[in-house]
Amino acid sequence: MAILVTGGAGYIGSHTVVELLNHGEEVVVVDNLRTGHKQAVTGGTFYQGDISDRKFLDSVFAKHEIEAVIHFAASSLVGESVQKPLDYYENNLIASHALVSAMIDHGVKKIVFSSTAATYGEPKSIPILESDVTSPTNPYGETKLAMEKMFRWSDNAYGLKSISLRYFNAAGAHPDAMIGEDHNPESHLIPIILQVALGQREAIGIFGDDYPTEDGTCIRDYIHVMDLANAHWLALEHLRKNNTSDVFNLGNGTGFSVKQVIETARQVTDHPIPEKVSPRRAGDPAVLIASSEKAQSVLGWKPQYNDLKTIIATAWKWHQANPKGYNDK
Ligand code: UFG
């Protein structure tokens, strides 16, 4: 039986496909390639199409015996979601509704879901626990939380078992640099810093240095994309063995400020990486750090890349080998 990966041509999806293939899983990838890259799909069977297209989904479910779905396909930019909330309701919630209905109709009852720390909103305490209040501050987090809830109610009504994985800041690339991060336009901190080191940008703009943190810049919990990928496989195994719905945070449990990330990137790249302070970006919480103890104890997850320098080094290897991202491939 096969595992259907929606959004498998995206950043975290493509790394998860590699992890699944390494574990001998049969993989079917669907992606509309609006933000994903065909070259990022390194194996399995690929179909280009949209999960909101029911006929397309039915054809995929008819061609393959699908055991479970790992669901990444979504719009995922916080700022954009504030500008275009209806796109987020459509691409995230309504599209996932189509996916779940197709799953139920085809008797597929297991889903691992790509959720986010943005479901919590401004945290009340650090580190963040899965039992903490979820109060998103943008449509991206809001739609991801609504999707989590749709899966839970679908468990109640149809027996759909879901594991929602709330990632903190995904970073890094496959250690062989065969796949990596490539967004257009790029908005994430580490790839932008590395574009400065590659000479593609003059300086890194720091979004605010007046936060209530030690050096005044925002603190985030950076987690390697291969560790995230491994957590998806463990979640799948957990569903196979226990068949119970649950939610898990995925982070390293250690926070780094924007300035610390820039300094570490200077060490990794041996480039001065000029910085300049610009205004705060709307909606950025000062500190986001995960407690991932639940994932470690229940799923047996153990992040391998718990050192920021190594995380950035894998990203640097990818960016150096592919300075134009997948356009170099
Ligand atoms: N930052 C800068 N300059 C930049 C880009 C980012 O200073 O050019 C700062 C941001 O203000 C933030 C930190 O670097 O403090 C990290 O920013 P990213 O954009 O890389 O990541 P976010 O923390 O904003 O977002 C991530 C995921 C989202 C998810 C969110 C959860 O990318 O999908 O965490 O809160 F929703």
mmCIF file of C-alpha atoms and ligand atoms in Angstrom:
data_model
loop_
_atom_site.group_PDB
_atom_site.id
_atom_site.type_symbol
_atom_site.label_atom_id
_atom_site.label_comp_id
_atom_site.label_asym_id
_atom_site.label_seq_id
_atom_site.Cartn_x
_atom_site.Cartn_y
_atom_site.Cartn_z
ATOM 1 C CA MET A 1 0.000 0.000 0.000
ATOM 2 C CA ALA A 2 1.137 3.544 -0.677
ATOM 3 C CA ILE A 3 1.490 6.752 1.282
ATOM 4 C CA LEU A 4 -0.009 9.767 -0.501
ATOM 5 C CA VAL A 5 2.022 12.934 0.107
ATOM 6 C CA THR A 6 0.196 16.133 -0.814
ATOM 7 C CA GLY A 7 2.539 19.070 -1.381
ATOM 8 C CA GLY A 8 5.399 16.594 -1.752
ATOM 9 C CA ALA A 9 7.275 18.962 -4.094
ATOM 10 C CA GLY A 10 7.524 21.627 -1.393
ATOM 11 C CA TYR A 11 10.303 22.229 1.121
ATOM 12 C CA ILE A 12 9.275 19.992 4.022
ATOM 13 C CA GLY A 13 7.209 17.652 1.812
ATOM 14 C CA SER A 14 10.145 16.796 -0.468
ATOM 15 C CA HIS A 15 12.420 15.996 2.493
ATOM 16 C CA THR A 16 9.677 13.792 3.949
ATOM 17 C CA VAL A 17 9.400 11.920 0.638
ATOM 18 C CA VAL A 18 13.142 11.125 0.909
ATOM 19 C CA GLU A 19 12.647 9.886 4.484
ATOM 20 C CA LEU A 20 9.681 7.688 3.485
ATOM 21 C CA LEU A 21 11.598 6.197 0.549
ATOM 22 C CA ASN A 22 14.554 5.507 2.869
ATOM 23 C CA HIS A 23 12.178 3.500 5.053
ATOM 24 C CA GLY A 24 11.038 1.462 2.054
ATOM 25 C CA GLU A 25 7.592 3.056 1.781
ATOM 26 C CA GLU A 26 5.733 3.217 -1.520
ATOM 27 C CA VAL A 27 5.126 6.927 -2.147
ATOM 28 C CA VAL A 28 2.639 8.805 -4.325
ATOM 29 C CA VAL A 29 3.148 12.574 -4.549
ATOM 30 C CA VAL A 30 0.546 15.124 -5.626
ATOM 31 C CA ASP A 31 1.451 18.790 -5.990
ATOM 32 C CA ASN A 32 0.035 21.602 -8.125
ATOM 33 C CA LEU A 33 3.583 23.036 -8.464
ATOM 34 C CA ARG A 34 2.350 26.534 -7.681
ATOM 35 C CA THR A 35 5.097 26.888 -5.072
ATOM 36 C CA GLY A 36 6.646 23.408 -5.214
ATOM 37 C CA HIS A 37 9.371 22.196 -7.583
ATOM 38 C CA LYS A 38 9.127 19.067 -9.719
ATOM 39 C CA GLN A 39 12.927 18.608 -9.373
ATOM 40 C CA ALA A 40 12.471 18.330 -5.587
ATOM 41 C CA VAL A 41 10.551 15.063 -5.996
ATOM 42 C CA THR A 42 13.329 12.489 -5.891
ATOM 43 C CA GLY A 43 11.232 9.331 -6.124
ATOM 44 C CA GLY A 44 7.810 7.737 -5.937
ATOM 45 C CA THR A 45 5.001 8.386 -8.426
ATOM 46 C CA PHE A 46 4.260 12.041 -9.142
ATOM 47 C CA TYR A 47 0.987 13.613 -10.272
ATOM 48 C CA GLN A 48 0.611 17.311 -10.938
ATOM 49 C CA GLY A 49 -2.800 18.468 -9.773
ATOM 50 C CA ASP A 50 -4.756 20.321 -7.152
ATOM 51 C CA ILE A 51 -6.207 18.664 -4.054
ATOM 52 C CA SER A 52 -9.314 20.829 -4.396
ATOM 53 C CA ASP A 53 -10.000 19.058 -7.718
ATOM 54 C CA ARG A 54 -12.137 16.118 -6.648
ATOM 55 C CA LYS A 55 -11.948 14.340 -10.031
ATOM 56 C CA PHE A 56 -8.148 14.511 -9.898
ATOM 57 C CA LEU A 57 -8.100 13.140 -6.348
ATOM 58 C CA ASP A 58 -10.536 10.353 -7.242
ATOM 59 C CA SER A 59 -8.290 9.309 -10.124
ATOM 60 C CA VAL A 60 -5.249 9.124 -7.813
ATOM 61 C CA PHE A 61 -7.149 7.136 -5.160
ATOM 62 C CA ALA A 62 -8.449 4.826 -7.911
ATOM 63 C CA LYS A 63 -4.968 4.154 -9.361
ATOM 64 C CA HIS A 64 -3.230 3.454 -6.047
ATOM 65 C CA GLU A 65 -4.129 1.594 -2.908
ATOM 66 C CA ILE A 66 -3.530 4.433 -0.422
ATOM 67 C CA GLU A 67 -2.944 3.467 3.205
ATOM 68 C CA ALA A 68 -2.470 6.967 4.648
ATOM 69 C CA VAL A 69 -2.042 10.593 3.635
ATOM 70 C CA ILE A 70 0.686 13.001 4.733
ATOM 71 C CA HIS A 71 -0.772 16.410 4.045
ATOM 72 C CA PHE A 72 1.529 19.379 3.307
ATOM 73 C CA ALA A 73 -0.273 21.084 0.414
ATOM 74 C CA ALA A 74 -1.140 24.562 1.701
ATOM 75 C CA SER A 75 -0.355 28.244 1.470
ATOM 76 C CA SER A 76 2.086 29.013 4.269
ATOM 77 C CA LEU A 77 3.135 32.650 4.489
ATOM 78 C CA VAL A 78 2.001 34.545 7.564
ATOM 79 C CA GLY A 79 2.240 38.026 6.013
ATOM 80 C CA GLU A 80 0.512 37.012 2.785
ATOM 81 C CA SER A 81 -2.299 35.407 4.787
ATOM 82 C CA VAL A 82 -3.074 38.751 6.419
ATOM 83 C CA GLN A 83 -3.247 40.408 2.968
ATOM 84 C CA LYS A 84 -5.246 37.607 1.323
ATOM 85 C CA PRO A 85 -7.225 35.766 4.018
ATOM 86 C CA LEU A 86 -9.788 34.341 1.615
ATOM 87 C CA ASP A 87 -7.014 32.668 -0.427
ATOM 88 C CA TYR A 88 -5.893 30.973 2.780
ATOM 89 C CA TYR A 89 -9.401 29.758 3.634
ATOM 90 C CA GLU A 90 -9.689 28.439 0.080
ATOM 91 C CA ASN A 91 -6.236 26.867 -0.365
ATOM 92 C CA ASN A 92 -5.974 25.500 3.158
ATOM 93 C CA LEU A 93 -9.379 24.805 4.671
ATOM 94 C CA ILE A 94 -11.624 24.286 1.624
ATOM 95 C CA ALA A 95 -8.972 22.282 -0.246
ATOM 96 C CA SER A 96 -8.442 20.082 2.831
ATOM 97 C CA HIS A 97 -12.192 19.543 3.031
ATOM 98 C CA ALA A 98 -12.040 18.100 -0.512
ATOM 99 C CA LEU A 99 -9.103 15.905 0.485
ATOM 100 C CA VAL A 100 -10.797 14.558 3.619
ATOM 101 C CA SER A 101 -14.070 13.849 1.791
ATOM 102 C CA ALA A 102 -12.155 11.940 -0.873
ATOM 103 C CA MET A 103 -10.278 10.013 1.834
ATOM 104 C CA ILE A 104 -13.494 9.043 3.602
ATOM 105 C CA ASP A 105 -15.158 8.001 0.316
ATOM 106 C CA HIS A 106 -12.144 5.846 -0.582
ATOM 107 C CA GLY A 107 -11.882 4.321 2.900
ATOM 108 C CA VAL A 108 -8.555 5.994 3.817
ATOM 109 C CA LYS A 109 -8.579 6.696 7.556
ATOM 110 C CA LYS A 110 -5.112 7.936 8.502
ATOM 111 C CA ILE A 111 -3.641 11.403 8.027
ATOM 112 C CA VAL A 112 -0.445 13.064 9.253
ATOM 113 C CA PHE A 113 -0.847 16.811 9.046
ATOM 114 C CA SER A 114 1.629 19.638 8.618
ATOM 115 C CA SER A 115 0.539 22.124 11.273
ATOM 116 C CA THR A 116 2.372 25.059 12.787
ATOM 117 C CA ALA A 117 3.415 26.985 15.868
ATOM 118 C CA ALA A 118 1.274 29.779 14.408
ATOM 119 C CA THR A 119 -1.751 27.935 15.865
ATOM 120 C CA TYR A 120 -0.717 29.229 19.312
ATOM 121 C CA GLY A 121 -0.487 32.934 18.471
ATOM 122 C CA GLU A 122 1.247 35.063 21.101
ATOM 123 C CA PRO A 123 2.404 32.496 23.700
ATOM 124 C CA LYS A 124 1.403 32.911 27.350
ATOM 125 C CA SER A 125 4.395 30.921 28.591
ATOM 126 C CA ILE A 126 7.654 29.456 27.244
ATOM 127 C CA PRO A 127 8.323 26.680 26.312
ATOM 128 C CA ILE A 128 5.010 26.132 24.543
ATOM 129 C CA LEU A 129 3.129 22.936 25.371
ATOM 130 C CA GLU A 130 0.527 21.222 23.198
ATOM 131 C CA SER A 131 -2.018 21.830 25.967
ATOM 132 C CA ASP A 132 -1.489 25.620 25.832
ATOM 133 C CA VAL A 133 -4.190 27.941 24.525
ATOM 134 C CA THR A 134 -4.426 28.143 20.737
ATOM 135 C CA SER A 135 -5.270 31.673 19.673
ATOM 136 C CA PRO A 136 -3.827 32.420 16.218
ATOM 137 C CA THR A 137 -2.997 36.011 15.307
ATOM 138 C CA ASN A 138 -3.178 35.562 11.516
ATOM 139 C CA PRO A 139 -5.277 33.686 8.909
ATOM 140 C CA TYR A 140 -2.431 31.231 8.245
ATOM 141 C CA GLY A 141 -2.485 29.968 11.850
ATOM 142 C CA GLU A 142 -6.270 30.266 11.946
ATOM 143 C CA THR A 143 -6.786 28.051 8.877
ATOM 144 C CA LYS A 144 -4.238 25.475 10.086
ATOM 145 C CA LEU A 145 -6.019 25.296 13.444
ATOM 146 C CA ALA A 146 -9.383 24.950 11.682
ATOM 147 C CA MET A 147 -7.913 22.084 9.647
ATOM 148 C CA GLU A 148 -6.715 20.365 12.834
ATOM 149 C CA LYS A 149 -10.230 20.704 14.233
ATOM 150 C CA MET A 150 -11.827 19.409 11.016
ATOM 151 C CA PHE A 151 -9.670 16.284 11.321
ATOM 152 C CA ARG A 152 -10.613 15.789 14.981
ATOM 153 C CA TRP A 153 -14.338 16.094 14.268
ATOM 154 C CA SER A 154 -13.870 13.721 11.332
ATOM 155 C CA ASP A 155 -12.380 11.220 13.785
ATOM 156 C CA ASN A 156 -15.487 11.564 15.932
ATOM 157 C CA ALA A 157 -17.856 11.083 12.993
ATOM 158 C CA TYR A 158 -16.001 8.861 10.498
ATOM 159 C CA GLY A 159 -13.081 7.366 12.435
ATOM 160 C CA LEU A 160 -10.430 9.410 10.584
ATOM 161 C CA LYS A 161 -7.263 9.222 12.697
ATOM 162 C CA SER A 162 -5.013 12.258 12.486
ATOM 163 C CA ILE A 163 -1.683 13.354 13.881
ATOM 164 C CA SER A 164 -1.087 17.091 13.644
ATOM 165 C CA LEU A 165 2.564 18.153 13.835
ATOM 166 C CA ARG A 166 3.057 21.756 14.908
ATOM 167 C CA TYR A 167 6.438 22.801 13.571
ATOM 168 C CA PHE A 168 8.426 25.702 14.867
ATOM 169 C CA ASN A 169 11.038 27.181 12.458
ATOM 170 C CA ALA A 170 11.979 24.670 9.785
ATOM 171 C CA ALA A 171 15.536 25.165 8.552
ATOM 172 C CA GLY A 172 18.438 23.410 6.822
ATOM 173 C CA ALA A 173 18.570 21.087 3.850
ATOM 174 C CA HIS A 174 19.244 17.450 3.026
ATOM 175 C CA PRO A 175 22.873 16.816 4.082
ATOM 176 C CA ASP A 176 23.804 15.758 0.518
ATOM 177 C CA ALA A 177 22.397 19.086 -0.782
ATOM 178 C CA MET A 178 20.270 17.204 -3.323
ATOM 179 C CA ILE A 179 17.175 19.097 -2.166
ATOM 180 C CA GLY A 180 16.728 22.231 -0.045
ATOM 181 C CA GLU A 181 14.752 25.392 0.564
ATOM 182 C CA ASP A 182 13.667 27.499 -2.446
ATOM 183 C CA HIS A 183 10.810 29.984 -2.045
ATOM 184 C CA ASN A 184 10.048 32.724 -4.515
ATOM 185 C CA PRO A 185 10.091 35.374 -3.198
ATOM 186 C CA GLU A 186 12.130 34.220 -0.183
ATOM 187 C CA SER A 187 10.898 35.537 3.162
ATOM 188 C CA HIS A 188 12.572 33.240 5.703
ATOM 189 C CA LEU A 189 15.492 34.352 7.811
ATOM 190 C CA ILE A 190 18.194 31.732 7.165
ATOM 191 C CA PRO A 191 17.910 31.570 3.349
ATOM 192 C CA ILE A 192 17.889 35.375 3.175
ATOM 193 C CA ILE A 193 21.045 35.563 5.335
ATOM 194 C CA LEU A 194 22.702 33.011 3.048
ATOM 195 C CA GLN A 195 21.714 35.031 -0.029
ATOM 196 C CA VAL A 196 23.749 37.871 1.504
ATOM 197 C CA ALA A 197 26.704 35.501 1.906
ATOM 198 C CA LEU A 198 26.304 34.503 -1.763
ATOM 199 C CA GLY A 199 26.452 38.164 -2.797
ATOM 200 C CA GLN A 200 22.814 38.160 -3.983
ATOM 201 C CA ARG A 201 21.780 40.763 -1.375
ATOM 202 C CA GLU A 202 23.719 43.580 0.238
ATOM 203 C CA ALA A 203 22.640 43.088 3.856
ATOM 204 C CA ILE A 204 20.213 41.260 6.093
ATOM 205 C CA GLY A 205 17.455 43.453 7.479
ATOM 206 C CA ILE A 206 16.682 42.711 11.121
ATOM 207 C CA PHE A 207 12.960 43.178 11.744
ATOM 208 C CA GLY A 208 13.115 45.089 15.022
ATOM 209 C CA ASP A 209 15.755 45.213 17.768
ATOM 210 C CA ASP A 210 13.480 46.543 20.508
ATOM 211 C CA TYR A 211 11.817 43.285 21.586
ATOM 212 C CA PRO A 212 11.923 42.263 25.258
ATOM 213 C CA THR A 213 14.767 39.787 24.669
ATOM 214 C CA GLU A 214 18.434 39.920 25.683
ATOM 215 C CA ASP A 215 19.703 41.503 22.436
ATOM 216 C CA GLY A 216 16.345 43.004 21.441
ATOM 217 C CA THR A 217 15.751 40.679 18.453
ATOM 218 C CA CYS A 218 13.154 37.899 18.129
ATOM 219 C CA ILE A 219 13.936 34.439 19.411
ATOM 220 C CA ARG A 220 12.916 31.320 17.467
ATOM 221 C CA ASP A 221 13.332 27.564 17.787
ATOM 222 C CA TYR A 222 15.046 26.306 14.599
ATOM 223 C CA ILE A 223 14.479 22.677 13.732
ATOM 224 C CA HIS A 224 16.164 20.783 10.913
ATOM 225 C CA VAL A 225 13.977 19.773 7.999
ATOM 226 C CA MET A 226 15.305 16.160 8.091
ATOM 227 C CA ASP A 227 14.304 15.938 11.768
ATOM 228 C CA LEU A 228 10.842 17.155 10.777
ATOM 229 C CA ALA A 229 10.774 14.588 7.971
ATOM 230 C CA ASN A 230 11.669 11.832 10.430
ATOM 231 C CA ALA A 231 8.854 12.933 12.763
ATOM 232 C CA HIS A 232 6.343 12.417 9.932
ATOM 233 C CA TRP A 233 7.497 8.866 9.446
ATOM 234 C CA LEU A 234 7.342 8.218 13.204
ATOM 235 C CA ALA A 235 3.831 9.724 13.288
ATOM 236 C CA LEU A 236 2.783 7.382 10.495
ATOM 237 C CA GLU A 237 4.191 4.410 12.416
ATOM 238 C CA HIS A 238 2.401 5.627 15.545
ATOM 239 C CA LEU A 239 -0.915 5.730 13.668
ATOM 240 C CA ARG A 240 -0.272 2.235 12.336
ATOM 241 C CA LYS A 241 0.409 0.851 15.814
ATOM 242 C CA ASN A 242 -1.984 2.845 18.003
ATOM 243 C CA ASN A 243 -4.618 4.271 15.654
ATOM 244 C CA THR A 244 -5.281 7.285 17.876
ATOM 245 C CA SER A 245 -5.467 10.975 16.946
ATOM 246 C CA ASP A 246 -3.028 13.376 18.599
ATOM 247 C CA VAL A 247 -1.059 16.611 18.258
ATOM 248 C CA PHE A 248 2.682 17.204 18.761
ATOM 249 C CA ASN A 249 5.038 20.169 18.811
ATOM 250 C CA LEU A 250 8.261 19.791 16.837
ATOM 251 C CA GLY A 251 11.195 21.981 17.807
ATOM 252 C CA ASN A 252 14.630 21.689 19.401
ATOM 253 C CA GLY A 253 13.556 23.357 22.631
ATOM 254 C CA THR A 254 16.310 25.984 22.323
ATOM 255 C CA GLY A 255 15.810 29.544 21.163
ATOM 256 C CA PHE A 256 18.178 31.686 19.082
ATOM 257 C CA SER A 257 17.794 35.398 18.467
ATOM 258 C CA VAL A 258 17.947 36.864 14.965
ATOM 259 C CA LYS A 259 21.354 38.335 15.841
ATOM 260 C CA GLN A 260 22.619 34.959 17.070
ATOM 261 C CA VAL A 261 21.479 33.325 13.829
ATOM 262 C CA ILE A 262 23.321 35.962 11.778
ATOM 263 C CA GLU A 263 26.480 35.535 13.879
ATOM 264 C CA THR A 264 26.362 31.742 13.494
ATOM 265 C CA ALA A 265 25.916 32.146 9.733
ATOM 266 C CA ARG A 266 29.022 34.379 9.667
ATOM 267 C CA GLN A 267 31.008 31.562 11.272
ATOM 268 C CA VAL A 268 29.623 28.949 8.865
ATOM 269 C CA THR A 269 30.089 30.995 5.678
ATOM 270 C CA ASP A 270 33.165 33.017 6.647
ATOM 271 C CA HIS A 271 31.405 36.046 5.147
ATOM 272 C CA PRO A 272 30.889 39.342 7.062
ATOM 273 C CA ILE A 273 27.105 39.367 6.319
ATOM 274 C CA PRO A 274 26.307 43.058 6.892
ATOM 275 C CA GLU A 275 23.154 43.710 8.909
ATOM 276 C CA LYS A 276 20.809 46.662 9.190
ATOM 277 C CA VAL A 277 17.912 47.190 11.546
ATOM 278 C CA SER A 278 14.530 47.799 9.973
ATOM 279 C CA PRO A 279 11.088 48.186 11.594
ATOM 280 C CA ARG A 280 9.316 45.304 13.275
ATOM 281 C CA ARG A 281 7.328 42.967 11.008
ATOM 282 C CA ALA A 282 3.656 42.947 11.980
ATOM 283 C CA GLY A 283 2.521 39.892 13.903
ATOM 284 C CA ASP A 284 5.956 38.574 14.996
ATOM 285 C CA PRO A 285 5.861 37.237 18.586
ATOM 286 C CA ALA A 286 9.049 38.053 20.566
ATOM 287 C CA VAL A 287 9.814 34.468 21.575
ATOM 288 C CA LEU A 288 8.657 31.087 20.217
ATOM 289 C CA ILE A 289 10.230 27.985 21.746
ATOM 290 C CA ALA A 290 8.686 24.528 21.690
ATOM 291 C CA SER A 291 8.475 21.894 24.302
ATOM 292 C CA SER A 292 8.820 18.740 22.193
ATOM 293 C CA GLU A 293 8.922 16.383 25.155
ATOM 294 C CA LYS A 294 5.621 14.835 24.122
ATOM 295 C CA ALA A 295 6.918 13.976 20.608
ATOM 296 C CA GLN A 296 10.089 12.579 22.163
ATOM 297 C CA SER A 297 8.318 10.412 24.726
ATOM 298 C CA VAL A 298 5.267 9.297 22.697
ATOM 299 C CA LEU A 299 6.686 9.090 19.155
ATOM 300 C CA GLY A 300 10.270 8.303 20.185
ATOM 301 C CA TRP A 301 11.441 11.319 18.159
ATOM 302 C CA LYS A 302 14.989 12.480 18.750
ATOM 303 C CA PRO A 303 16.204 15.429 16.695
ATOM 304 C CA GLN A 304 19.639 14.650 15.214
ATOM 305 C CA TYR A 305 20.509 18.222 14.227
ATOM 306 C CA ASN A 306 20.246 19.992 17.573
ATOM 307 C CA ASP A 307 23.066 22.401 16.888
ATOM 308 C CA LEU A 308 22.329 25.633 14.990
ATOM 309 C CA LYS A 309 25.735 25.683 13.313
ATOM 310 C CA THR A 310 25.144 22.268 11.749
ATOM 311 C CA ILE A 311 21.624 23.244 10.697
ATOM 312 C CA ILE A 312 22.918 26.371 8.946
ATOM 313 C CA ALA A 313 25.859 24.431 7.462
ATOM 314 C CA THR A 314 23.465 22.051 5.660
ATOM 315 C CA ALA A 315 21.497 25.031 4.313
ATOM 316 C CA TRP A 316 24.762 26.696 3.217
ATOM 317 C CA LYS A 317 25.856 23.561 1.359
ATOM 318 C CA TRP A 318 22.542 23.564 -0.552
ATOM 319 C CA HIS A 319 22.647 27.296 -1.333
ATOM 320 C CA GLN A 320 26.266 27.154 -2.466
ATOM 321 C CA ALA A 321 25.578 24.204 -4.765
ATOM 322 C CA ASN A 322 22.327 25.762 -6.050
ATOM 323 C CA PRO A 323 22.602 29.557 -5.815
ATOM 324 C CA LYS A 324 19.477 29.928 -7.971
ATOM 325 C CA GLY A 325 17.633 27.155 -6.122
ATOM 326 C CA TYR A 326 15.926 24.611 -8.361
ATOM 327 C CA ASN A 327 16.554 26.845 -11.386
ATOM 328 C CA ASP A 328 20.114 25.495 -11.199
ATOM 329 C CA LYS A 329 18.905 21.924 -11.608
HETATM 330 N N1 UFG B 1 13.450 38.010 10.196
HETATM 331 C C1 UFG B 1 14.247 39.124 10.053
HETATM 332 N N2 UFG B 1 14.603 39.501 8.786
HETATM 333 C C2 UFG B 1 14.193 38.819 7.678
HETATM 334 C C3 UFG B 1 13.377 37.670 7.832
HETATM 335 C C4 UFG B 1 13.018 37.292 9.121
HETATM 336 O O1 UFG B 1 14.634 39.777 11.022
HETATM 337 O O2 UFG B 1 14.554 39.231 6.559
HETATM 338 C C5 UFG B 1 13.092 37.579 11.562
HETATM 339 C C6 UFG B 1 11.594 37.527 11.798
HETATM 340 O O3 UFG B 1 11.129 38.777 12.253
HETATM 341 C C7 UFG B 1 11.500 36.425 12.849
HETATM 342 C C8 UFG B 1 12.672 35.501 12.540
HETATM 343 O O4 UFG B 1 13.552 36.261 11.720
HETATM 344 O O5 UFG B 1 11.702 36.964 14.108
HETATM 345 C C9 UFG B 1 12.262 34.267 11.774
HETATM 346 O O6 UFG B 1 11.471 34.670 10.660
HETATM 347 P P1 UFG B 1 11.015 33.671 9.508
HETATM 348 O O7 UFG B 1 10.241 34.473 8.510
HETATM 349 O O8 UFG B 1 12.167 32.875 9.014
HETATM 350 O O9 UFG B 1 10.056 32.656 10.275
HETATM 351 P P2 UFG B 1 8.760 32.972 11.180
HETATM 352 O O10 UFG B 1 9.175 32.752 12.600
HETATM 353 O O11 UFG B 1 8.135 34.239 10.854
HETATM 354 O O12 UFG B 1 7.752 31.887 10.626
HETATM 355 C C10 UFG B 1 7.875 30.519 10.879
HETATM 356 C C11 UFG B 1 7.303 29.743 9.706
HETATM 357 C C12 UFG B 1 5.826 30.015 9.568
HETATM 358 C C13 UFG B 1 5.147 29.736 10.878
HETATM 359 C C14 UFG B 1 5.795 30.515 11.985
HETATM 360 C C15 UFG B 1 5.202 30.123 13.295
HETATM 361 O O13 UFG B 1 7.968 30.104 8.523
HETATM 362 O O14 UFG B 1 5.289 29.156 8.590
HETATM 363 O O15 UFG B 1 7.179 30.231 12.044
HETATM 364 O O16 UFG B 1 5.072 31.234 14.076
HETATM 365 F F1 UFG B 1 3.862 30.103 10.800
#
